[in-house]
CSV table of C-alpha atoms in Angstrom, one decimal:
chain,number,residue,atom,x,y,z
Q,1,UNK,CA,14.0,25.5,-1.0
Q,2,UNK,CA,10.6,24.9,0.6
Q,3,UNK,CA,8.8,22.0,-0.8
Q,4,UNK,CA,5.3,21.2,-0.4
Q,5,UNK,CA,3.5,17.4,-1.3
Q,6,UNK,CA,0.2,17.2,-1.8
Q,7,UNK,CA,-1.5,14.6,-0.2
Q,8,UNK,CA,-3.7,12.6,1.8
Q,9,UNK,CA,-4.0,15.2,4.4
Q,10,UNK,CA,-4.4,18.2,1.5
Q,11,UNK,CA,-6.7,16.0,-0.8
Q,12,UNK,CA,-9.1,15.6,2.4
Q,13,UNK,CA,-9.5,19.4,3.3
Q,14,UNK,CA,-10.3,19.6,-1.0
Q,15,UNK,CA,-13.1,19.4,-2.9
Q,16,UNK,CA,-13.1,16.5,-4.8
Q,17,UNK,CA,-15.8,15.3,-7.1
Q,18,UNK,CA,-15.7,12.0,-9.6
Q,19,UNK,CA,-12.1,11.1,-8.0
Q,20,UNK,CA,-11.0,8.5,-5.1
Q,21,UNK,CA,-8.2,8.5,-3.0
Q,22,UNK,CA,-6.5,5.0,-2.8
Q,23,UNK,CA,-4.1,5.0,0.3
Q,24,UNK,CA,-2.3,2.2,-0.4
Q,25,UNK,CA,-0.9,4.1,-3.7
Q,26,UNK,CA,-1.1,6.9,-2.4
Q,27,UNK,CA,-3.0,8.2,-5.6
Q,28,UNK,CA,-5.8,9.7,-7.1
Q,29,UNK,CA,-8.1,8.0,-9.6
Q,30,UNK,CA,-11.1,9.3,-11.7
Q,31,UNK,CA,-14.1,6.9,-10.9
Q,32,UNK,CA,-15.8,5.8,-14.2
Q,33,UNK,CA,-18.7,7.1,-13.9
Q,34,UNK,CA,-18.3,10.6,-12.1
Q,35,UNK,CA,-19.5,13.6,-13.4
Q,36,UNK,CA,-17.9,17.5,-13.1
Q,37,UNK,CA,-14.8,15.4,-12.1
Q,38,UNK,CA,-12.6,18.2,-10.5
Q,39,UNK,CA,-9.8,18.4,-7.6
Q,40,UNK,CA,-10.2,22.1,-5.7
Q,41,UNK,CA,-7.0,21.9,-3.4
Q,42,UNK,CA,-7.0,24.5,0.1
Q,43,UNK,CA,-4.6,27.2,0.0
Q,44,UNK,CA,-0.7,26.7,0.2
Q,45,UNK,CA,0.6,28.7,3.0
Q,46,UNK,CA,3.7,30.5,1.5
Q,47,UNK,CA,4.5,31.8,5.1
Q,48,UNK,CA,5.5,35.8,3.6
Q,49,UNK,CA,3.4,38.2,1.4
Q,50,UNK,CA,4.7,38.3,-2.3
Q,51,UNK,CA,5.9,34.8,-1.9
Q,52,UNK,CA,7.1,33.6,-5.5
Q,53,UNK,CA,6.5,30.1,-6.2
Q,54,UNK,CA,8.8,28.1,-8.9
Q,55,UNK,CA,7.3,24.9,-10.1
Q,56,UNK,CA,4.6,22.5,-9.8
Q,57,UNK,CA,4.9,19.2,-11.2
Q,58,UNK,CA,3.5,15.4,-10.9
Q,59,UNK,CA,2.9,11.8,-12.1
Q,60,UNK,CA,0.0,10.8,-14.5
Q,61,UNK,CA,-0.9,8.2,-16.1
Q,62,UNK,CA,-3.1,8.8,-18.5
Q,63,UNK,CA,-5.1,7.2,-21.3
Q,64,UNK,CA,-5.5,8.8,-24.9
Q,65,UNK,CA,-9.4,9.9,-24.6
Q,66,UNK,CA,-8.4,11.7,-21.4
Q,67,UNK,CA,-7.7,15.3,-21.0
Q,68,UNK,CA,-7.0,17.6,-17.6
Q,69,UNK,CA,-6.6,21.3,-17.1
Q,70,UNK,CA,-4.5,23.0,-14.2
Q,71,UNK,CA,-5.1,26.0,-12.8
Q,72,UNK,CA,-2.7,28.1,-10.6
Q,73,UNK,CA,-3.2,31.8,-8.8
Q,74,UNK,CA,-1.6,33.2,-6.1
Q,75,UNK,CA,-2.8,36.3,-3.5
Q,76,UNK,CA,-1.7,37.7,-1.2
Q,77,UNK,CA,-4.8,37.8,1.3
Q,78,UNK,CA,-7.5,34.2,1.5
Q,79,UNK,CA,-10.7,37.1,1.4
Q,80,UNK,CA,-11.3,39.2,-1.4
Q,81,UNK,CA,-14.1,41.6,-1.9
Q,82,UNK,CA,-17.0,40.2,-4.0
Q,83,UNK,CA,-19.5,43.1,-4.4
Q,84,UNK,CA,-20.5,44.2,-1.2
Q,85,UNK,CA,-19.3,41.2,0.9
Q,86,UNK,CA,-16.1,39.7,1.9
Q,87,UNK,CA,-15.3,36.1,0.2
Q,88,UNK,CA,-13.4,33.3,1.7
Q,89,UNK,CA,-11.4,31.9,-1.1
Q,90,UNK,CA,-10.5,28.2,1.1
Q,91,UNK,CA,-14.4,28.0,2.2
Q,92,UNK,CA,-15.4,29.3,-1.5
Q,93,UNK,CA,-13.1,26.8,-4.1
Q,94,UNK,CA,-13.7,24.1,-1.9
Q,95,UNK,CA,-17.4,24.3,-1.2
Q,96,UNK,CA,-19.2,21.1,-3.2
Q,97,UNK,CA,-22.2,22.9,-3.7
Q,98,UNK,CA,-20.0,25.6,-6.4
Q,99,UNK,CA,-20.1,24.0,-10.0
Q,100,UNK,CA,-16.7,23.4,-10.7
Q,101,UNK,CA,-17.3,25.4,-13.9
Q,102,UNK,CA,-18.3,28.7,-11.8
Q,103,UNK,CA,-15.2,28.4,-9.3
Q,104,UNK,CA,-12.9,27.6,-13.4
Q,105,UNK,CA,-14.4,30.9,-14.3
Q,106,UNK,CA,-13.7,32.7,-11.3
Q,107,UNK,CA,-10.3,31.7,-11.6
Q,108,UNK,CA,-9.9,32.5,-15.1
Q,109,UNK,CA,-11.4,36.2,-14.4
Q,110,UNK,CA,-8.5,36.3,-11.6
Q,111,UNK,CA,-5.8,36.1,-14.3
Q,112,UNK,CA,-4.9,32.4,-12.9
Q,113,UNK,CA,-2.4,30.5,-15.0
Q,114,UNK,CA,-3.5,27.6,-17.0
Q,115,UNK,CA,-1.5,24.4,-18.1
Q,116,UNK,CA,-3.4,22.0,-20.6
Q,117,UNK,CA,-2.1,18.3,-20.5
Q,118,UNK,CA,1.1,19.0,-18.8
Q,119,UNK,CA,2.3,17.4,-15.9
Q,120,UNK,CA,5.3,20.0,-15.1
Q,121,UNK,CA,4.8,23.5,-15.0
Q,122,UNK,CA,7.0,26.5,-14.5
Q,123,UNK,CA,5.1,29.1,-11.3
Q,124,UNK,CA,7.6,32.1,-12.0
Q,125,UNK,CA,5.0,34.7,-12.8
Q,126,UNK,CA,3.0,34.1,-9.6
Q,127,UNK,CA,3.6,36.1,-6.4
Q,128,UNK,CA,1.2,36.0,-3.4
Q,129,UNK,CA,1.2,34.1,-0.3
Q,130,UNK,CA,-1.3,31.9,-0.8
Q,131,UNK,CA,-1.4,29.3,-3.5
Q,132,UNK,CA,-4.2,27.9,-5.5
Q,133,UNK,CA,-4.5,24.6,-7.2
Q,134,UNK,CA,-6.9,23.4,-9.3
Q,135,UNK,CA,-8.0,20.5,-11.8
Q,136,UNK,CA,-10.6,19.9,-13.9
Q,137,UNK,CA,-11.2,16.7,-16.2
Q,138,UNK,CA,-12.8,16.0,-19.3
Q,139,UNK,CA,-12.6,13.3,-22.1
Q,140,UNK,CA,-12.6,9.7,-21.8
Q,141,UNK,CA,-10.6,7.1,-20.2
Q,142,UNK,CA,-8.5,6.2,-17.1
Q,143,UNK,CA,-6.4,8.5,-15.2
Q,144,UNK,CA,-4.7,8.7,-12.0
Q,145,UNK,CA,-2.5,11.3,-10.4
Q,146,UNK,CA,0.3,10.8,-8.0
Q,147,UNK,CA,3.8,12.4,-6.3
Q,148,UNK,CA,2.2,16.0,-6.5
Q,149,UNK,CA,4.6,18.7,-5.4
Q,150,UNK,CA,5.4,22.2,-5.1
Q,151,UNK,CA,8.6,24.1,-4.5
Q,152,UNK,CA,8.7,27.9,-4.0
Q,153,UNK,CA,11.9,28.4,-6.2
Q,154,UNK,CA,12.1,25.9,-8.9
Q,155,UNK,CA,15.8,26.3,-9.7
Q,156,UNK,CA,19.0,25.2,-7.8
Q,157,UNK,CA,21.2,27.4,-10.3
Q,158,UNK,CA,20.2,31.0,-10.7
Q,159,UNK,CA,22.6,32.2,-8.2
Q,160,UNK,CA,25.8,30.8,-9.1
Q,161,UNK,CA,25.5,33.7,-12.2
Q,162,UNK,CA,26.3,37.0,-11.9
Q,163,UNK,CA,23.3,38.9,-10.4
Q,164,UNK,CA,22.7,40.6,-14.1
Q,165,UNK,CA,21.6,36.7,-15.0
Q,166,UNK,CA,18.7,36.4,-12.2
Q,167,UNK,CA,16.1,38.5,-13.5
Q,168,UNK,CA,13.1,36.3,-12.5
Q,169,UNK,CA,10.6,34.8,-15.3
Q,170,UNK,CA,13.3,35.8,-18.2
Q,171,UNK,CA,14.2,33.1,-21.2
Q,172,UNK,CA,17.3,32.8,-19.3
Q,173,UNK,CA,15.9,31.6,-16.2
Q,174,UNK,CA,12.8,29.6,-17.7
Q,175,UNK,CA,16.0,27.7,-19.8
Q,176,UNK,CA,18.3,27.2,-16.7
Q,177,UNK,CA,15.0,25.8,-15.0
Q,178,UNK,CA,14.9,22.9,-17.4
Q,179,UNK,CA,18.4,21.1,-16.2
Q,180,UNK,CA,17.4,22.4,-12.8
Q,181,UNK,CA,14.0,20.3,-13.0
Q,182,UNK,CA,16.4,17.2,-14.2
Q,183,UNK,CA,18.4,17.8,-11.3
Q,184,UNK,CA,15.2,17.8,-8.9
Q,185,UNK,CA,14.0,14.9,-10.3
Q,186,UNK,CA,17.4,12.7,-9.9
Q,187,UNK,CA,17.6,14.1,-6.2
Q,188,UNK,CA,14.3,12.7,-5.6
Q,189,UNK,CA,14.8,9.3,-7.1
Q,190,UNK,CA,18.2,9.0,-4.8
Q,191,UNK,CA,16.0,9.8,-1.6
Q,192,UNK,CA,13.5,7.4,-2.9
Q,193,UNK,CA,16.0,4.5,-3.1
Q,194,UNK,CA,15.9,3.7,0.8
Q,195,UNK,CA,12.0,2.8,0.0
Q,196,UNK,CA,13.0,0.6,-3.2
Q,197,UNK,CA,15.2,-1.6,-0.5
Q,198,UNK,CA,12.3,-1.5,2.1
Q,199,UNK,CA,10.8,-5.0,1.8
Q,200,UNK,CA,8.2,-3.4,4.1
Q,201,UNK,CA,7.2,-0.8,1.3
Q,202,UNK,CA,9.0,-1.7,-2.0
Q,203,UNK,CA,7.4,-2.3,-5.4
Q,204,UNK,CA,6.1,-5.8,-5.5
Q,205,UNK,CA,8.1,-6.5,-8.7
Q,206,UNK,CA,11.0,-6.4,-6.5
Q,207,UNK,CA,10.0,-8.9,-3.8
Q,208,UNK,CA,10.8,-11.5,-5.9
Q,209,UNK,CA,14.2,-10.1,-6.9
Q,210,UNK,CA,15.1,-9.2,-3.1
Q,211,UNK,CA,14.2,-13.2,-1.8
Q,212,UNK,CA,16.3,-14.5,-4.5
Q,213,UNK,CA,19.2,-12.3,-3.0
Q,214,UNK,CA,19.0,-14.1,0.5
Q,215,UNK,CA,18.6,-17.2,-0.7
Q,216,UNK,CA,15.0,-18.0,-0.7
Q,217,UNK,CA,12.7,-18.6,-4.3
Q,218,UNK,CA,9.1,-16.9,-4.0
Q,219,UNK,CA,8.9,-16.7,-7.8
Q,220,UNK,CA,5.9,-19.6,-8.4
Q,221,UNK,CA,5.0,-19.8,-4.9
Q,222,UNK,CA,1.5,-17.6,-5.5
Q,223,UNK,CA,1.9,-15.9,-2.1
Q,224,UNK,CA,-0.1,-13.0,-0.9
Q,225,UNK,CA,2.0,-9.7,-1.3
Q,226,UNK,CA,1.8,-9.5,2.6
Q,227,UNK,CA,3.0,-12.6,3.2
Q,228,UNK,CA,5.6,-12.0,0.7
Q,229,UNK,CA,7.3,-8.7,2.5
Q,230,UNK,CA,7.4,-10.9,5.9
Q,231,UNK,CA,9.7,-13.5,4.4
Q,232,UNK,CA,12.0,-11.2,2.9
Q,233,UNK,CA,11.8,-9.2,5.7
Q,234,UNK,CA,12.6,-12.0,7.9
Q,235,UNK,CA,15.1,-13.9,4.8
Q,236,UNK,CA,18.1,-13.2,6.8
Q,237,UNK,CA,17.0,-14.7,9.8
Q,238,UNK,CA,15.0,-17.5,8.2
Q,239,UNK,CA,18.1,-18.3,6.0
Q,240,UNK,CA,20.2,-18.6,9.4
Q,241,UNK,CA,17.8,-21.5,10.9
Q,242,UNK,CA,17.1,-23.2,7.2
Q,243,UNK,CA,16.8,-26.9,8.5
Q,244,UNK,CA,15.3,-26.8,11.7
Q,245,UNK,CA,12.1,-26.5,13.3
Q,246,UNK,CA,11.9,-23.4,14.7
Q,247,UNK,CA,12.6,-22.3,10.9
Q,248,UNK,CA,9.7,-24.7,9.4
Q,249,UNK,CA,7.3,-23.2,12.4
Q,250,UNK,CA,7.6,-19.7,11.9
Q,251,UNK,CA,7.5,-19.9,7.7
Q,252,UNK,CA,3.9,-21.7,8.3
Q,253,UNK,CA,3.5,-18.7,11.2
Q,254,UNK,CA,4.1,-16.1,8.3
Q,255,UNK,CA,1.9,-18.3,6.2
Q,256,UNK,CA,-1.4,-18.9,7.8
Q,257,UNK,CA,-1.0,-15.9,10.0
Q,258,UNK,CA,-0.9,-18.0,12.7
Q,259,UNK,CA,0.8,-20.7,14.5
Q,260,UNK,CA,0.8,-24.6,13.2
Q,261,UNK,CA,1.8,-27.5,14.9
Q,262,UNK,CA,4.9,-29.9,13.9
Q,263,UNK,CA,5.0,-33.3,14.2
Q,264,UNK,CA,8.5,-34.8,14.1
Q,265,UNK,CA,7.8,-38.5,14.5
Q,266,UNK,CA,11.0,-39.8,15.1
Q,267,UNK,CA,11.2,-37.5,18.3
Q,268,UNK,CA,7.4,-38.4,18.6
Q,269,UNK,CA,8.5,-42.5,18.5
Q,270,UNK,CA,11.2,-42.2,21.8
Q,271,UNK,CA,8.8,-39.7,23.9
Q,272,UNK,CA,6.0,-42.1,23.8
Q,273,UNK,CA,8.1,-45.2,24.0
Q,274,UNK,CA,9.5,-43.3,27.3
Q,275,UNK,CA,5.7,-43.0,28.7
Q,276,UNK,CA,4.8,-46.0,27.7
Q,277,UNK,CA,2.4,-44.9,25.3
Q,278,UNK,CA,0.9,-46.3,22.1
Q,279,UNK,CA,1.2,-44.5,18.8
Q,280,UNK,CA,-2.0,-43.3,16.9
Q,281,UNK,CA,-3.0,-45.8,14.2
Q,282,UNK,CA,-2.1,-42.9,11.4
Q,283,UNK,CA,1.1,-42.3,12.6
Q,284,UNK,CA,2.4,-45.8,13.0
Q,285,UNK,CA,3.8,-46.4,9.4
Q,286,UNK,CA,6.0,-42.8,9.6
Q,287,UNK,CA,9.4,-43.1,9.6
Q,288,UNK,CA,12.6,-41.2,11.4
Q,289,UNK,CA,12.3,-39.2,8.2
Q,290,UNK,CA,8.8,-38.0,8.4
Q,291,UNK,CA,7.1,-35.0,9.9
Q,292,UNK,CA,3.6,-33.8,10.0
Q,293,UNK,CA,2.5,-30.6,10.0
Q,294,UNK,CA,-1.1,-29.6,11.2
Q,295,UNK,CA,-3.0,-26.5,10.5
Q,296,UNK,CA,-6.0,-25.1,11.8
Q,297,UNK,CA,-7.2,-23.3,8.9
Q,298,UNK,CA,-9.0,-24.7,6.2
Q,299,UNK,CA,-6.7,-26.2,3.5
Q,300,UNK,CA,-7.4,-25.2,-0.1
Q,301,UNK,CA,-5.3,-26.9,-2.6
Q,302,UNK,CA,-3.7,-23.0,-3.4
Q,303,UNK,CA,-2.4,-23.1,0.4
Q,304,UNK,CA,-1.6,-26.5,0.2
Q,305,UNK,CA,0.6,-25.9,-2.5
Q,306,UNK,CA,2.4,-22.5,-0.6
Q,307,UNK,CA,3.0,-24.2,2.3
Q,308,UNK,CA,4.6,-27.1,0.6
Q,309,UNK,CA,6.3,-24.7,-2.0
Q,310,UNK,CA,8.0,-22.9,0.8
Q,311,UNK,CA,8.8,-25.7,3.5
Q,312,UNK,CA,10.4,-27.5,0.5
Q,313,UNK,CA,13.3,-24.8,0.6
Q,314,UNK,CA,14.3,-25.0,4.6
Q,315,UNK,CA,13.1,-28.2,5.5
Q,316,UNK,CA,16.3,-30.5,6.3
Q,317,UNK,CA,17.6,-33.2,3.4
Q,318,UNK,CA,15.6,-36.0,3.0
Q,319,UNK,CA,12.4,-35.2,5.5
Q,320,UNK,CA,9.1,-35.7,4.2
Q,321,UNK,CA,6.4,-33.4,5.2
Q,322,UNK,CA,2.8,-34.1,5.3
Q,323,UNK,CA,0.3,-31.3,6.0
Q,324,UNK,CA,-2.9,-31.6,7.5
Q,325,UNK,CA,-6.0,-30.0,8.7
Q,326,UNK,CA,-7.2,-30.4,12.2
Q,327,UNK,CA,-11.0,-31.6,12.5
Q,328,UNK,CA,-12.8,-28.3,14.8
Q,329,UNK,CA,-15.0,-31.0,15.5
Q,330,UNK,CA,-14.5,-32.3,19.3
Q,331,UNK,CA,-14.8,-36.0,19.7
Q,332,UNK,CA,-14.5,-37.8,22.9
Q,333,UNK,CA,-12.4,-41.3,23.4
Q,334,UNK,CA,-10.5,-43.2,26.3
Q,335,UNK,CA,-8.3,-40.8,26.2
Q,336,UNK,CA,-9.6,-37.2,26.4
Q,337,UNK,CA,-10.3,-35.1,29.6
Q,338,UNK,CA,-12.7,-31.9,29.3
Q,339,UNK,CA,-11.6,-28.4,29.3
Q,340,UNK,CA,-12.5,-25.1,31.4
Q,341,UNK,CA,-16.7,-24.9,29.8
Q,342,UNK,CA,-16.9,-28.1,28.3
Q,343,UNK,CA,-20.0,-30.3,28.4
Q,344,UNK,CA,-21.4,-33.4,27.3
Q,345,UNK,CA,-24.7,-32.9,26.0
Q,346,UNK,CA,-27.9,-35.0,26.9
Q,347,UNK,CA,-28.5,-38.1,24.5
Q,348,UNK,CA,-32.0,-37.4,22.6
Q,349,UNK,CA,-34.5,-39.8,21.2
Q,350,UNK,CA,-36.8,-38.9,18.5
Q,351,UNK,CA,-39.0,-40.8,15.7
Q,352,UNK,CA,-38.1,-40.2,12.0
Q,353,UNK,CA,-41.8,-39.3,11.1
Q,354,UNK,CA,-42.1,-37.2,14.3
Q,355,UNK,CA,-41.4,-34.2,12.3
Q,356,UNK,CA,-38.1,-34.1,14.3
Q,357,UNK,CA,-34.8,-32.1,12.9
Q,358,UNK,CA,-31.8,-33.8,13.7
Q,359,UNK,CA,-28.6,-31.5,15.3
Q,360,UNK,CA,-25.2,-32.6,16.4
Q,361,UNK,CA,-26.0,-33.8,19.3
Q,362,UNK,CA,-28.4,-36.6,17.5
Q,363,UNK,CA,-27.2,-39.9,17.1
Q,364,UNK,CA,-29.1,-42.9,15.4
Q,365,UNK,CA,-29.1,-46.4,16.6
């Protein structure tokens, strides 16, 4: 059974007027304010002349106030005769410069099959190679459209019966096709399931669910849905190196997107007391217990409260972490060298009621 999906690479060949494409969806939505709000789709290619087509059916979600037409034709040639010229049907529904309700009445006059408010409809009594879709949208009210496809039979079932059974279009078939449209559906949702377990592309709803499974409690945490999917993409892993520092370093990694630095001051207290070095005045009250955690970003109490929400879960028993924001501002001591393009600038001297600006580089005495 050949089965056709409409689209992001069908919806941009269309014409499409009042409606936007959201890829991250991968739906449809009416804007708000668009008028002769229509969807024109490009031919379907059903490969042989006299091709029968079986069922077309979708997603919507759709308010009250809202209403939608679909249109469906099928020939078996893409250029008709329209009085004493040849018309391409492709170049012709989907030209934006056709009012929607001229190409609708073309249609109509073309014996095309119409569906009113239904999001599943039965394709038996069309035959032609090429397929035509339509929509057109009137009323009030959100709507978006999703998981559009076609199938050219529309049935599994017909032929398991005795051949005097299959006549095509009859009440016996359109009946069969209801438990075969259950079974299509149940098929699909048991391909789907491999995306429902993809941290990568799951429902967010589930995110949540999936972390608690390895371990790991994102529920309260107010984490970007990005960030989110890295964890539980990386929960196994992260779970295997809980208390350690490669595991606090590459949860603030995930974080901030990029690499922090951590501070483990009793390990800081023996290196210097191996060179011989003094301890900075803030870090001289730590303890063994204590580590520090700087970030390059600027801290905003929301990520102050991730990073501590998360570290909190794979930092080891009884460390306390303090998180803080390195100053982008250089400053020079005893103890600083200068870098590859670094400079000291020139000391200035200016009067107060010069008319003078002072910069960075301006220092009163």
């Amino acid at each position: 059974m050949a089965k056709y999906t409409i689209r992001k690479n069908r919806i941009k060949t269309a014409c499409i007027k009042g409606l936007e494409y959201d890829d991250e969806s991968s739906r449809l939505r009416l804007l708000p304010d668009g008028d002769d709000q229509c969807l024109f789709l490009r031919s379907i290619d059903g490969l042989i002349p006299g091709a029968n087509w079986g069922r077309l059916s979708f997603k919507v979600d759709c308010s009250e106030g809202r209403g939608y037409s679909v249109y469906a034709i099928a020939f078996d040639n893409n250029e008709i005769l329209q009085g004493d010229r040849m018309l391409n049907l492709d170049e012709y529904l989907t030209d934006p410069d056709v009012p929607p309700t001229e190409k609708r009445d073309f249609l109509i006059r073309s014996g095309a099959k119409r569906a009113i408010r239904k999001n599943d409809i039965l394709l038996y009594e069309l035959s032609g190679q090429y397929l035509y879709i339509a929509f057109l949208f009137a009323g009030e009210g959100e709507l978006s459209l999703y998981d559009m496809v076609i199938d050219s039979v529309g049935d599994n079932f017909m032929n398991t019966f005795p051949e005097v059974y299959r006549e095509r279009n009859s009440f016996f078939h359109r009946f069969i096709s209801v438990f075969s449209s259950i079974y299509n559906d149940f098929d699909a949702d048991i391909e789907a399931l491999p995306k429902l377990l993809d941290p990568m592309v799951c429902p967010e709803e589930f995110l949540i669910v999936y972390g608690s499974w390895m371990g790991i409690n994102l529920e309260g945490a107010s984490l970007d849905v990005d960030v989110m999917r890295m964890l539980v993409n990386e929960a196994y892993y992260l779970s295997r190196m809980k208390g350690t520092k490669k595991a606090i370093e590459r949860v603030l990694e995930i974080i901030l997107g990029k690499p922090a630095v951590v501070i483990e001051h009793n390990r800081l207290r023996s290196w210097i007391n191996d060179e011989q070095m003094e301890l900075p005045e803030g870090f001289k009250t730590r303890g063994v217990y204590d580590v520090t955690v700087m970030v390059s970003v600027k801290l905003t109490e929301e990520l102050r409260h991730q990073i501590v929400f998360m570290l909190d879960q794979f930092k080891p028993v009884r460390t306390n972490i303090t998180v803080m924001q390195m100053d982008e501002t250089p400053m020079t001591d005893s103890r600083t060298y200068l870098d590859i393009n670094s400079m000291l600038p020139e000391e200035k001297e200016a009067n107060l009621d010069s008319g003078l600006s002072l910069d960075g580089t301006v220092i009163l005495k």
